[in-house]
CSV table of C-alpha atoms in Angstrom, one decimal:
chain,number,residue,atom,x,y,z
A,1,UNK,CA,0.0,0.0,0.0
A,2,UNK,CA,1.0,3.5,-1.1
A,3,UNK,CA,2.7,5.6,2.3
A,4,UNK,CA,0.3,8.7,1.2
A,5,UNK,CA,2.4,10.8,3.5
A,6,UNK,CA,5.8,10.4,2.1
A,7,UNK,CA,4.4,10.2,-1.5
A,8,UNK,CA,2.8,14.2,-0.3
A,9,UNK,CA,6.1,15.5,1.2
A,10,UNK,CA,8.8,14.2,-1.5
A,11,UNK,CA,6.1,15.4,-4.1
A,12,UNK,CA,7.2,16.4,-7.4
A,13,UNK,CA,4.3,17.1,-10.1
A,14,UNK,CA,5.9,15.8,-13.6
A,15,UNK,CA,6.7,12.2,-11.9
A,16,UNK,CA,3.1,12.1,-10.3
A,17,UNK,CA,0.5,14.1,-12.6
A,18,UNK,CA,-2.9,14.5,-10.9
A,19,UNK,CA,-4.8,13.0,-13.7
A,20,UNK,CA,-2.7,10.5,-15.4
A,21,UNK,CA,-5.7,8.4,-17.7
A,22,UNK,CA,-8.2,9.3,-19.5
A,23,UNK,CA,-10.3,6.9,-17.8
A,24,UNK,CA,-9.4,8.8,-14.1
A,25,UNK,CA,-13.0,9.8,-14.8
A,26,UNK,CA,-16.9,8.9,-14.0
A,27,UNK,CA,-18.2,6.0,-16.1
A,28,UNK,CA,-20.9,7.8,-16.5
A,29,UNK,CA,-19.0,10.4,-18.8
A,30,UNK,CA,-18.0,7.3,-20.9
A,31,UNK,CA,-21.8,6.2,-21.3
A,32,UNK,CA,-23.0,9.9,-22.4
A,33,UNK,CA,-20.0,10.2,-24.4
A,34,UNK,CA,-20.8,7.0,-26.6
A,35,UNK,CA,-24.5,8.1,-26.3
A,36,UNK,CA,-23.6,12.1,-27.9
A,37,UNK,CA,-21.3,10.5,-30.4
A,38,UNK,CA,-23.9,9.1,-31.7
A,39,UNK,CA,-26.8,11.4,-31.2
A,40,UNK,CA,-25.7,14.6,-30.9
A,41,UNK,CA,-21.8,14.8,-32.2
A,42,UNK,CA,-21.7,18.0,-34.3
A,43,UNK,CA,-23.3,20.6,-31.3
A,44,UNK,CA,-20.8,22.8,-29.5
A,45,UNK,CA,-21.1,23.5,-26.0
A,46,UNK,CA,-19.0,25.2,-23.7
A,47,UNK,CA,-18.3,24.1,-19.9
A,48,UNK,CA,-17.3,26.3,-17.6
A,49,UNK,CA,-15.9,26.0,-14.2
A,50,UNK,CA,-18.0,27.0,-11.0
A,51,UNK,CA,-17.5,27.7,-7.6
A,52,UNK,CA,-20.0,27.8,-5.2
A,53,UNK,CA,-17.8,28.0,-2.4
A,54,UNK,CA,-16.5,32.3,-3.1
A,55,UNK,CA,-14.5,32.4,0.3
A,56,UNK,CA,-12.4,29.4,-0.6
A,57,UNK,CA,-10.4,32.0,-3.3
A,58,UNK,CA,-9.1,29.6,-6.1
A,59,UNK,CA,-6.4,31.8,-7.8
A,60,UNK,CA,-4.7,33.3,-4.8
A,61,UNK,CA,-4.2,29.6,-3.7
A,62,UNK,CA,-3.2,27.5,-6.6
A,63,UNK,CA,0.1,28.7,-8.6
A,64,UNK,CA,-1.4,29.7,-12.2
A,65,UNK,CA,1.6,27.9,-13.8
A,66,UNK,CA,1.7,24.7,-11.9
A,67,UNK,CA,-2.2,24.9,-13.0
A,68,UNK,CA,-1.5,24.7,-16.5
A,69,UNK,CA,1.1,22.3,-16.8
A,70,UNK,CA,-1.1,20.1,-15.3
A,71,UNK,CA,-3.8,21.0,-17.7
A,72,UNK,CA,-1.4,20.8,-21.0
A,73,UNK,CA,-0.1,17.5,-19.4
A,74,UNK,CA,-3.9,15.9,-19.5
A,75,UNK,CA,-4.0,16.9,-23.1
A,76,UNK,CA,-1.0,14.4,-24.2
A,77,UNK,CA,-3.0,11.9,-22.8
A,78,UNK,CA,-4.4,9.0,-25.2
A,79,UNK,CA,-6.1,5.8,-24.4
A,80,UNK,CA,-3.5,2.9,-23.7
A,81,UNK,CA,-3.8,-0.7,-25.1
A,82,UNK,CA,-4.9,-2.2,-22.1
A,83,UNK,CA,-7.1,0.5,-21.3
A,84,UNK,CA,-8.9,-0.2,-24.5
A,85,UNK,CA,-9.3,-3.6,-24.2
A,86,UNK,CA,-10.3,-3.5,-20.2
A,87,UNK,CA,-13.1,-0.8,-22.1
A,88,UNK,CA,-13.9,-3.4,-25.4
A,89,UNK,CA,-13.8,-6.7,-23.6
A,90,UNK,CA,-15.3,-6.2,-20.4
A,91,UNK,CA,-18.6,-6.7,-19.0
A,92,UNK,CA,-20.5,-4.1,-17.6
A,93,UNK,CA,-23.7,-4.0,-15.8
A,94,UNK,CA,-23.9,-7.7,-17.6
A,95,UNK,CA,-23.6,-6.6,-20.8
A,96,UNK,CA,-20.4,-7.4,-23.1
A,97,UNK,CA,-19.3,-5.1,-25.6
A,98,UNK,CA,-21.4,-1.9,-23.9
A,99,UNK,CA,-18.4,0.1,-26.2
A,100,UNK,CA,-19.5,0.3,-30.0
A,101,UNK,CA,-16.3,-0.4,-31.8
A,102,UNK,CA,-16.9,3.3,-33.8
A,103,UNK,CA,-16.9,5.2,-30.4
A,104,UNK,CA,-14.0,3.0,-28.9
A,105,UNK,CA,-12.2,3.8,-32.7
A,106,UNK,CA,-12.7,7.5,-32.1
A,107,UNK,CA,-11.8,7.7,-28.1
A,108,UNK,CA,-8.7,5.7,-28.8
A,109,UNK,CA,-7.7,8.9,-31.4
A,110,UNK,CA,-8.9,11.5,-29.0
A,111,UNK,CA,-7.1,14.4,-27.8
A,112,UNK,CA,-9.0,16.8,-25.0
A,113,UNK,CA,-9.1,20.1,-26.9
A,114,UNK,CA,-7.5,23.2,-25.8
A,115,UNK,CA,-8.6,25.0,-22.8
A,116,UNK,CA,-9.4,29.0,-21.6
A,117,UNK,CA,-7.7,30.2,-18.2
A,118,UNK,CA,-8.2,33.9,-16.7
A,119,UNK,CA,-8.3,35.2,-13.4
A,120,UNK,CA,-10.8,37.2,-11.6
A,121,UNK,CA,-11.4,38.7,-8.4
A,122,UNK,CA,-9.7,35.8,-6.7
A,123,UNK,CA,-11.1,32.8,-8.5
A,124,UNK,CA,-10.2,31.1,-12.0
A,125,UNK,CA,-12.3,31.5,-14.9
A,126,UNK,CA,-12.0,27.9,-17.1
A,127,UNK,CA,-13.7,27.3,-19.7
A,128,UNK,CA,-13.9,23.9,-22.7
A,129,UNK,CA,-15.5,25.1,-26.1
A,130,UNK,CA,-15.5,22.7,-28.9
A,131,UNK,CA,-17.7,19.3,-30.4
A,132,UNK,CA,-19.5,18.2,-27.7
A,133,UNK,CA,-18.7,14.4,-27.5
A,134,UNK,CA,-15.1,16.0,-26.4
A,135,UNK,CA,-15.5,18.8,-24.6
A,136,UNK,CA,-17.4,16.7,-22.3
A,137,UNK,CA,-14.3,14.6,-21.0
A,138,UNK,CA,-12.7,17.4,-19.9
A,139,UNK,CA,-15.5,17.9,-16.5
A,140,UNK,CA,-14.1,15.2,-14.6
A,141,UNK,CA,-10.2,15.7,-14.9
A,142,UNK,CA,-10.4,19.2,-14.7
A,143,UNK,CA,-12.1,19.3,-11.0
A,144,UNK,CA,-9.6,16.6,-10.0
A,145,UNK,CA,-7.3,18.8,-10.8
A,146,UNK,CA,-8.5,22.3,-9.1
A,147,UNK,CA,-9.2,20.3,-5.9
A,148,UNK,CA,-6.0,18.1,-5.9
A,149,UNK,CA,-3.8,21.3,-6.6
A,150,UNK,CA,-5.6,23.0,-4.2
A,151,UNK,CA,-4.8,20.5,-1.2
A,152,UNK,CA,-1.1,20.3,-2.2
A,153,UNK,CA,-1.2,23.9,-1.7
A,154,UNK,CA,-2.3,23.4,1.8
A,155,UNK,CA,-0.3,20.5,2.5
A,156,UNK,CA,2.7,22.4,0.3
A,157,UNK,CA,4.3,23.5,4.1
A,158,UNK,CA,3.9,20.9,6.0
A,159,UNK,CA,6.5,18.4,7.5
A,160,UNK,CA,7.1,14.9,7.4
A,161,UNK,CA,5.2,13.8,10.8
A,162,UNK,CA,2.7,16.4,10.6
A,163,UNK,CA,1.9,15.0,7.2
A,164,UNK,CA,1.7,11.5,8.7
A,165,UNK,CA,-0.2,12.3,11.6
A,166,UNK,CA,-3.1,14.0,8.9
A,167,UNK,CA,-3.5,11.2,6.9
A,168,UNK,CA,-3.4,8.7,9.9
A,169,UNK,CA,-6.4,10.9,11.4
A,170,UNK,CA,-7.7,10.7,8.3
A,171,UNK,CA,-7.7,7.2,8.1
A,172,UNK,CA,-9.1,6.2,11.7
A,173,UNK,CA,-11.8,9.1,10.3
A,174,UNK,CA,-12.6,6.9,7.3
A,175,UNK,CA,-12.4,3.4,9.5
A,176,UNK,CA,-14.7,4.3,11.6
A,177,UNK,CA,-17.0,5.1,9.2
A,178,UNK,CA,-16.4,2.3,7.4
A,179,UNK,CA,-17.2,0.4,11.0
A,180,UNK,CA,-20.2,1.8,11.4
A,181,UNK,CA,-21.7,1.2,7.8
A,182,UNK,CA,-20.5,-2.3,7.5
A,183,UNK,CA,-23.3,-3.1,10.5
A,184,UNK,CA,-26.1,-2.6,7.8
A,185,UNK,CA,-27.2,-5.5,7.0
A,186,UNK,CA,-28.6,-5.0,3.4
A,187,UNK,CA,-26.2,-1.7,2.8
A,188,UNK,CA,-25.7,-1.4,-1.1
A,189,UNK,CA,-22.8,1.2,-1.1
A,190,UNK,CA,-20.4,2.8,-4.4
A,191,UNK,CA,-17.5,5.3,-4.4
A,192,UNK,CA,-18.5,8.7,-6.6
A,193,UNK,CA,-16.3,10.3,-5.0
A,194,UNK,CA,-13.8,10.8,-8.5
A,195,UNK,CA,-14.8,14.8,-9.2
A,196,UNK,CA,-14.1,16.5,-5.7
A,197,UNK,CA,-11.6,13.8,-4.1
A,198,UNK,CA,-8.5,15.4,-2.0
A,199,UNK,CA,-6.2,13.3,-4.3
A,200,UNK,CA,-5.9,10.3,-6.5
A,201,UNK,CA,-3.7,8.2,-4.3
A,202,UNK,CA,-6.5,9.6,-1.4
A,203,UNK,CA,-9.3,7.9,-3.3
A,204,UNK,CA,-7.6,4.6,-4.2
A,205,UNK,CA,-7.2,4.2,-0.8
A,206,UNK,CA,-10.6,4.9,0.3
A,207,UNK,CA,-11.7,2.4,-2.5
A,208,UNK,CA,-9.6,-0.2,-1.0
A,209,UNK,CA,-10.5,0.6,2.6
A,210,UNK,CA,-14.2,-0.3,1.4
A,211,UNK,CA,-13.2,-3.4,-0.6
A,212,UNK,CA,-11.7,-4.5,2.7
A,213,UNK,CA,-13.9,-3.1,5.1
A,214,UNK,CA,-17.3,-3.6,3.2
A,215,UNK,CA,-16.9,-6.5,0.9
A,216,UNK,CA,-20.1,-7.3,-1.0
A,217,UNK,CA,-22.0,-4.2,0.6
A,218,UNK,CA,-19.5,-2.4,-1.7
A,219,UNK,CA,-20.5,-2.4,-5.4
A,220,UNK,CA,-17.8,-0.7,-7.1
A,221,UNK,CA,-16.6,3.1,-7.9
A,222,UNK,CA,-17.5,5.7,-10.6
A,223,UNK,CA,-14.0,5.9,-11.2
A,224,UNK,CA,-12.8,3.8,-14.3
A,225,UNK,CA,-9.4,3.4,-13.5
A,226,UNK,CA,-9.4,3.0,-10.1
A,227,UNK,CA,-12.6,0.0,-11.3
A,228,UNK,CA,-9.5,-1.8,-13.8
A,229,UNK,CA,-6.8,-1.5,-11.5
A,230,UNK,CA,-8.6,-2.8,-8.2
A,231,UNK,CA,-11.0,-5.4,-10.4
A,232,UNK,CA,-14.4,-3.9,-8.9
A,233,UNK,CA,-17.7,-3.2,-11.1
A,234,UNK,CA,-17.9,0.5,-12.9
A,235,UNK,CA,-20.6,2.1,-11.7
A,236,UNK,CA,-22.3,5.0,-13.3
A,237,UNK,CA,-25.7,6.0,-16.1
A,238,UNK,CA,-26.5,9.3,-17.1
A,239,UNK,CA,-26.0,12.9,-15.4
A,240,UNK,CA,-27.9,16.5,-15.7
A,241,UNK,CA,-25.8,17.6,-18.5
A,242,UNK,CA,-27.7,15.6,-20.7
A,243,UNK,CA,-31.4,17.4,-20.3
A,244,UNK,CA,-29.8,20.7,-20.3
A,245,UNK,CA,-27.8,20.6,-23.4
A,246,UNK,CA,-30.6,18.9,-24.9
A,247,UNK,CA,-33.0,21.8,-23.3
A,248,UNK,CA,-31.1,24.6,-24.4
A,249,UNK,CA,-31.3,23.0,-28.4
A,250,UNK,CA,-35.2,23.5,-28.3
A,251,UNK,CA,-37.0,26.0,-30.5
A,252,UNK,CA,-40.3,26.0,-28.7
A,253,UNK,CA,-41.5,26.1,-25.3
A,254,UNK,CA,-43.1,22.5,-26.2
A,255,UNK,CA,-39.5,21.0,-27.7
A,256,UNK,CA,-38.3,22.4,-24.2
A,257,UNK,CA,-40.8,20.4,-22.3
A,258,UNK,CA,-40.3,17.0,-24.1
A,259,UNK,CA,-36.4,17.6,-24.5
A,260,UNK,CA,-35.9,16.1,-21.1
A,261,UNK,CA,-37.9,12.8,-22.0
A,262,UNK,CA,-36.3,12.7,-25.7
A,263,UNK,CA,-33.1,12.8,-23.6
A,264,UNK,CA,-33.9,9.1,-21.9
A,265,UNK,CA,-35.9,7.9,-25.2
A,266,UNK,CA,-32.4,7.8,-27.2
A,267,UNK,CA,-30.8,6.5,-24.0
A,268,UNK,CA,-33.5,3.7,-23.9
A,269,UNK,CA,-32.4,2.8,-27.6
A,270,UNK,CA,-28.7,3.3,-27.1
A,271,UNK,CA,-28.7,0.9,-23.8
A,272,UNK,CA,-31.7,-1.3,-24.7
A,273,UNK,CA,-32.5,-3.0,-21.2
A,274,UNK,CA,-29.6,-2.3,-19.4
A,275,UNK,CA,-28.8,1.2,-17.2
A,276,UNK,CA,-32.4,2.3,-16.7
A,277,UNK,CA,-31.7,5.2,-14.3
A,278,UNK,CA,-34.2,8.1,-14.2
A,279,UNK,CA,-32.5,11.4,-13.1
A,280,UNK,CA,-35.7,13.2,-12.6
A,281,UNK,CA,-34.3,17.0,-10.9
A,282,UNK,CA,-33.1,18.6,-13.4
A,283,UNK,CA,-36.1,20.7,-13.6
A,284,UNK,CA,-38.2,19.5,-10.8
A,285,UNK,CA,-38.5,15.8,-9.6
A,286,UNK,CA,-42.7,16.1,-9.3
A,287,UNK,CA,-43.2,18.2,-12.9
A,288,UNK,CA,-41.1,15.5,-14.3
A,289,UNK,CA,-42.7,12.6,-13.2
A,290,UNK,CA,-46.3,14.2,-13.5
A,291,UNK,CA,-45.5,14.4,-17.5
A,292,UNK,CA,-43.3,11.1,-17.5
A,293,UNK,CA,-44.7,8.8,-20.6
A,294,UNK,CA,-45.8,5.5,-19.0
A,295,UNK,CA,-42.7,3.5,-21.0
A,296,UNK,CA,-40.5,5.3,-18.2
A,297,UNK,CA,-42.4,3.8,-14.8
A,298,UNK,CA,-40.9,0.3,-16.2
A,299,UNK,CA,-37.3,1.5,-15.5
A,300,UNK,CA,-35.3,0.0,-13.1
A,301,UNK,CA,-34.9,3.5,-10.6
A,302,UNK,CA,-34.5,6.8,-9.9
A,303,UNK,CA,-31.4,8.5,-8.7
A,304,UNK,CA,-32.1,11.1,-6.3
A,305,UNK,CA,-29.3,14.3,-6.2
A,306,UNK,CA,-30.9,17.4,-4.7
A,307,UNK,CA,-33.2,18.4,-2.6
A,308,UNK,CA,-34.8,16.3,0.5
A,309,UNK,CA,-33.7,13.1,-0.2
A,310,UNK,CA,-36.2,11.7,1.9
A,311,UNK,CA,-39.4,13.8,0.1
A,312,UNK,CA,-38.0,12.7,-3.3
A,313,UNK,CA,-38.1,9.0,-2.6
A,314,UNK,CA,-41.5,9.3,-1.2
A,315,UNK,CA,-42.2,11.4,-4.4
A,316,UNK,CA,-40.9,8.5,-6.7
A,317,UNK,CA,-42.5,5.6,-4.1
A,318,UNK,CA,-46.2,7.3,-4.8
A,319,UNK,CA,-45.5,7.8,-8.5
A,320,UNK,CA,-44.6,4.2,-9.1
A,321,UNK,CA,-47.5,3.3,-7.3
A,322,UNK,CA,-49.8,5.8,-9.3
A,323,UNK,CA,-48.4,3.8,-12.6
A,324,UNK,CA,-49.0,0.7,-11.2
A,325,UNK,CA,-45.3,-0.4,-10.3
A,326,UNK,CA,-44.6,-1.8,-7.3
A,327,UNK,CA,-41.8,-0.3,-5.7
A,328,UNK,CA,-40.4,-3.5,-3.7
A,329,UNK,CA,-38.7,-4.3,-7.1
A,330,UNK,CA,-37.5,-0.3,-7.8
A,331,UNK,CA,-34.2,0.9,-7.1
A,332,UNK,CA,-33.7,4.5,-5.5
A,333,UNK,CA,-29.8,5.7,-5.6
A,334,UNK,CA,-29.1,8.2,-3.1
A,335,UNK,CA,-25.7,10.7,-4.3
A,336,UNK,CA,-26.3,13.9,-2.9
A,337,UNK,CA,-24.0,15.1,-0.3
A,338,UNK,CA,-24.5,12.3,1.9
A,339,UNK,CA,-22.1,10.6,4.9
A,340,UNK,CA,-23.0,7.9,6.9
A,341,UNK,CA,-25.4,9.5,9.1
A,342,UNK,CA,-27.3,10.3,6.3
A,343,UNK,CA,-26.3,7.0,4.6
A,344,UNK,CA,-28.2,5.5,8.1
A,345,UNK,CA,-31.1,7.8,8.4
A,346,UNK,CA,-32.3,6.9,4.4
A,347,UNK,CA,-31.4,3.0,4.7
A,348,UNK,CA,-33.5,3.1,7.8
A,349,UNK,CA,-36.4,4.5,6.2
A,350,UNK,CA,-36.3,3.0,2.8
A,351,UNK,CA,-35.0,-0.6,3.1
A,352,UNK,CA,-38.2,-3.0,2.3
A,353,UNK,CA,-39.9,-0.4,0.4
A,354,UNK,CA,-37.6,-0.1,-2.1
A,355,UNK,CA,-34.4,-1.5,-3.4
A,356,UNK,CA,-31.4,1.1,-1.7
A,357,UNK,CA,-27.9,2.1,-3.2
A,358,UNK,CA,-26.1,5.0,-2.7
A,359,UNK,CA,-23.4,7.0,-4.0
A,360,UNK,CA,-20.7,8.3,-1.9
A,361,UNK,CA,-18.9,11.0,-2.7
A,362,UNK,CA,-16.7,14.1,-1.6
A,363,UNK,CA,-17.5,12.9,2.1
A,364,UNK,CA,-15.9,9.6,1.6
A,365,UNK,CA,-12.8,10.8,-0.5
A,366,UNK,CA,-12.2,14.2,0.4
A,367,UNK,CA,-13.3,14.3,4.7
A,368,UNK,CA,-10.5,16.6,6.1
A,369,UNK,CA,-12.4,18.6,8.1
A,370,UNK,CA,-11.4,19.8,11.0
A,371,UNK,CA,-7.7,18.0,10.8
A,372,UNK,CA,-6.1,20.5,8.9
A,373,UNK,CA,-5.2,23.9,10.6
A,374,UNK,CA,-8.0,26.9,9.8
A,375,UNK,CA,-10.0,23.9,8.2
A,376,UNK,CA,-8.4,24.8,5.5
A,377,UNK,CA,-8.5,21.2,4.3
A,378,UNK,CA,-12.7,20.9,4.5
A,379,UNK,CA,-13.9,20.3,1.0
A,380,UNK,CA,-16.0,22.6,-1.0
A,381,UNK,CA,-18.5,23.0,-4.3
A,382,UNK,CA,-17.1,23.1,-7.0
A,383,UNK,CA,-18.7,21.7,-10.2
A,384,UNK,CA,-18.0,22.4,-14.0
A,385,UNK,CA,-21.1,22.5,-16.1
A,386,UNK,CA,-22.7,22.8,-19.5
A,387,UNK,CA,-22.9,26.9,-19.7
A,388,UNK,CA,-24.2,27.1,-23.4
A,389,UNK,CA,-24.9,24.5,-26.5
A,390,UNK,CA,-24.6,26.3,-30.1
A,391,UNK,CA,-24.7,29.6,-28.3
A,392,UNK,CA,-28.1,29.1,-26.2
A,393,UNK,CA,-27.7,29.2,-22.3
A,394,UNK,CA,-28.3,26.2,-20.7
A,395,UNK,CA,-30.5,26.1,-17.8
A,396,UNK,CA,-30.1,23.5,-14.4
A,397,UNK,CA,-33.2,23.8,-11.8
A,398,UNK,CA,-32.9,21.1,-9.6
A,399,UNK,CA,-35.1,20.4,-6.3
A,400,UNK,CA,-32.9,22.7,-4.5
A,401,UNK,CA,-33.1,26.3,-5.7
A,402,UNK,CA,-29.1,26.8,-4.3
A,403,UNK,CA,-28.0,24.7,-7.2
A,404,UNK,CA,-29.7,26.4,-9.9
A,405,UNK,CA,-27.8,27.8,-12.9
A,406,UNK,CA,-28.8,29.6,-15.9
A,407,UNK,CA,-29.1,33.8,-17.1
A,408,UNK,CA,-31.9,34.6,-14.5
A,409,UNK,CA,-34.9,35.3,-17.2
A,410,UNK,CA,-33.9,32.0,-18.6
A,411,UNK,CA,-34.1,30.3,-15.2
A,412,UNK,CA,-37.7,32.0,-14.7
A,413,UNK,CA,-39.0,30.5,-18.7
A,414,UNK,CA,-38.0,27.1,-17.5
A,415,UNK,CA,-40.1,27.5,-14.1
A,416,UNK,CA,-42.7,28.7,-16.4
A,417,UNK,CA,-42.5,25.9,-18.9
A,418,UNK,CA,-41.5,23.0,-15.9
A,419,UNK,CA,-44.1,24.3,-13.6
A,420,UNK,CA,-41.7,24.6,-10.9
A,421,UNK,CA,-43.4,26.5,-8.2
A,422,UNK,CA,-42.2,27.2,-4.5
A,423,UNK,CA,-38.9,25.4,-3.3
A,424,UNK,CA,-37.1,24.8,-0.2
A,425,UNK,CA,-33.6,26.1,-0.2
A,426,UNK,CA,-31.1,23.9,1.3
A,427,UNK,CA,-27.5,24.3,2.3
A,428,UNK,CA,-24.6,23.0,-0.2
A,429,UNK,CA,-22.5,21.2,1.1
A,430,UNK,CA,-20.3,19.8,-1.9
């Protein structure tokens, strides 16, 4: 096993690059990337970097050079041999071959286009412009890099014990988490934890903890590399940039309303039977399922990802019911900011009514708080979205008004078109 600590103090950056695969990213980015090759190749969008979190001040903590050498470096990536094979040959979610051999043709050519860096009052402004099927692979590698630079910054003055102690109080942190969640009996538990992890090395080892810790209540990571090297499943379906690309391409306020739906129709005929995940908040969980076509109440689950997690299950619990589903054999995916009180609380609840997984992220891989001095170590929200398809805005609601995103007259059309009335607020936690 990997001493974390000595790896951190004798750092040097060119012989350990942050991102060093282009699989270090979410399956899921894979999935949608094969599903816009094929669908939607020729739009351009832009992404853009945004954080939530203003105090934490990006640019006056991260060296704007080191930054972009480890940006150009994740350019000169391409797909390796084995990497291709692990991603032709394997079996994923039972099915072999889930890679077409034209998008495995085309990823094994690719080369992440350029990139746009400024700063501004304290924070960086990045943004990823180009065809969208490429553009696209850039969301995952670039946050691993903002939040892995940004804790070598804090770590950069550290010594050699002090660095030990941290990630031994980080450990015993994780351990007796992983204590606690391993007394579930039926716990169903994966690692998304790729985007806002304190490091690579940091999240391999909290993969591994599980693995040991967990065994069969863990069901694999988000992360692809991390999935090859450490032989567990790749988990991961669909994410919001999906309906809002597709939402800001509509002409009419009627294209707009459907566009989510059309979304998981050429999902549906791109993945046959398998990864039936609805993603219902990207402009309101109840509007969504209110309109849903009856073709859709056959899927296999909903993943819930904002808002109260425990309202939205009992939301998709009474709409299966309404369609005449039973919900016993429904899956509900918790991934919203959870840790394991949280993780306890909805298992509690849930278990027997429906089928429970979640998705564990920046608190499983990135939980410094309070071991680093000033906290300076706690994680933060920081997410890079979809800002604009062919030049049109693109819109994100959610169930939690804090996470919405769009031009504000644009955000109001969308609650006019989505019938999104009154929301709670919530705090963001990551």
């Amino acid at each position: 096993m990997v001493d974390i600590a000595t790896r951190v103090y004798n750092h040097k950056w060119k012989i350990d690059p942050i991102v060093r695969s282009l699989i270090d990213t979410d399956f899921y980015k894979l999935l949608m990337a094969q599903s816009v090759f094929r669908n939607r190749p020729d739009v351009t969008v832009t992404f853009s970097l945004i954080n939530r979190t203003k105090e934490v001040r990006l640019a006056e903590l991260i060296d704007e050079g080191e930054l972009r050498e480890q940006l150009d470096h994740i350019r000169t990536l391409r797909l390796s041999r084995g990497e291709s094979t692990w991603l032709r040959g394997n079996t994923f979610y039972g099915k072999r071959q889930m890679f077409r051999p034209d998008f495995m043709e085309w990823f094994e050519r690719l080369q992440l286009p350029p990139y746009h860096l400024e700063k501004r009052d304290g924070q960086y402004e990045l943004t990823f412009e180009g065809r969208w099927p490429e553009v696209m692979l850039w969301e995952i590698p670039a946050l691993a890099v903002i939040m892995e630079l940004r804790s070598r910054a804090v770590l950069h003055g550290m010594g050699r014990f002090e660095l030990q102690v941290l990630y031994a109080r980080a450990m015993t942190k994780l351990w007796e988490k992983v204590e606690r969640l391993r007394r579930i009996e039926t716990l169903r538990l994966a690692d998304f934890g790729t985007r806002r992890r304190h490091s690579f090395l940091w999240q391999d080892w909290c993969v591994q903890a599980l693995i040991e810790g967990l065994g069969d209540k863990f069901i694999g990571t988000s992360n692809c590399l991390i999935a090859l090297r450490r032989e567990v499943e790749a988990i991961g379906t669909n994410a919001h940039e999906l309906p809002m690309v597709y939402s800001a391409l509509a002409e009419t306020d009627e294209e707009l309303r459907q566009a989510p739906y059309r979304v998981l129709a050429d999902w549906h005929e791109e993945h046959e039977g398998n990864l039936r995940i609805i993603l219902p908040d990207t402009y309101g969980t109840r509007g969504f399922l209110a309109h849903a076509p009856d073709w859709l109440a056959s899927w296999t689950g909903i993943r819930i990802d904002s808002g109260d997690p425990s309202e939205g299950a009992e939301t998709a619990i009474a709409w299966w019911k309404s369609r005449g589903e039973d919900p016993r054999q429904k899956l509900v995916i918790f991934s919203d900011g959870l840790d394991v009180d949280r993780i306890e609380e909805l298992h509690a609840r849930f278990s027997g009514r429906v089928k429970v997984s979640f998705g564990w992220g920046t608190l499983l891989t990135n939980d410094f708080r309070g071991l680093a001095p000033g906290d300076a170590l706690a994680p933060f929200s920081l997410v890079c979205k979809a800002a604009s398809a062919n030049g049109r805005p693109t819109v994100k609601l959610s169930d939690n008004p804090n996470k919405a995103m769009g031009p504000p007259e644009e955000v109001e059309r969308y609650k006019r078109v989505f019938g999104v009335g009154a929301q709670t607020a919530l705090e963001v936690v990551v």
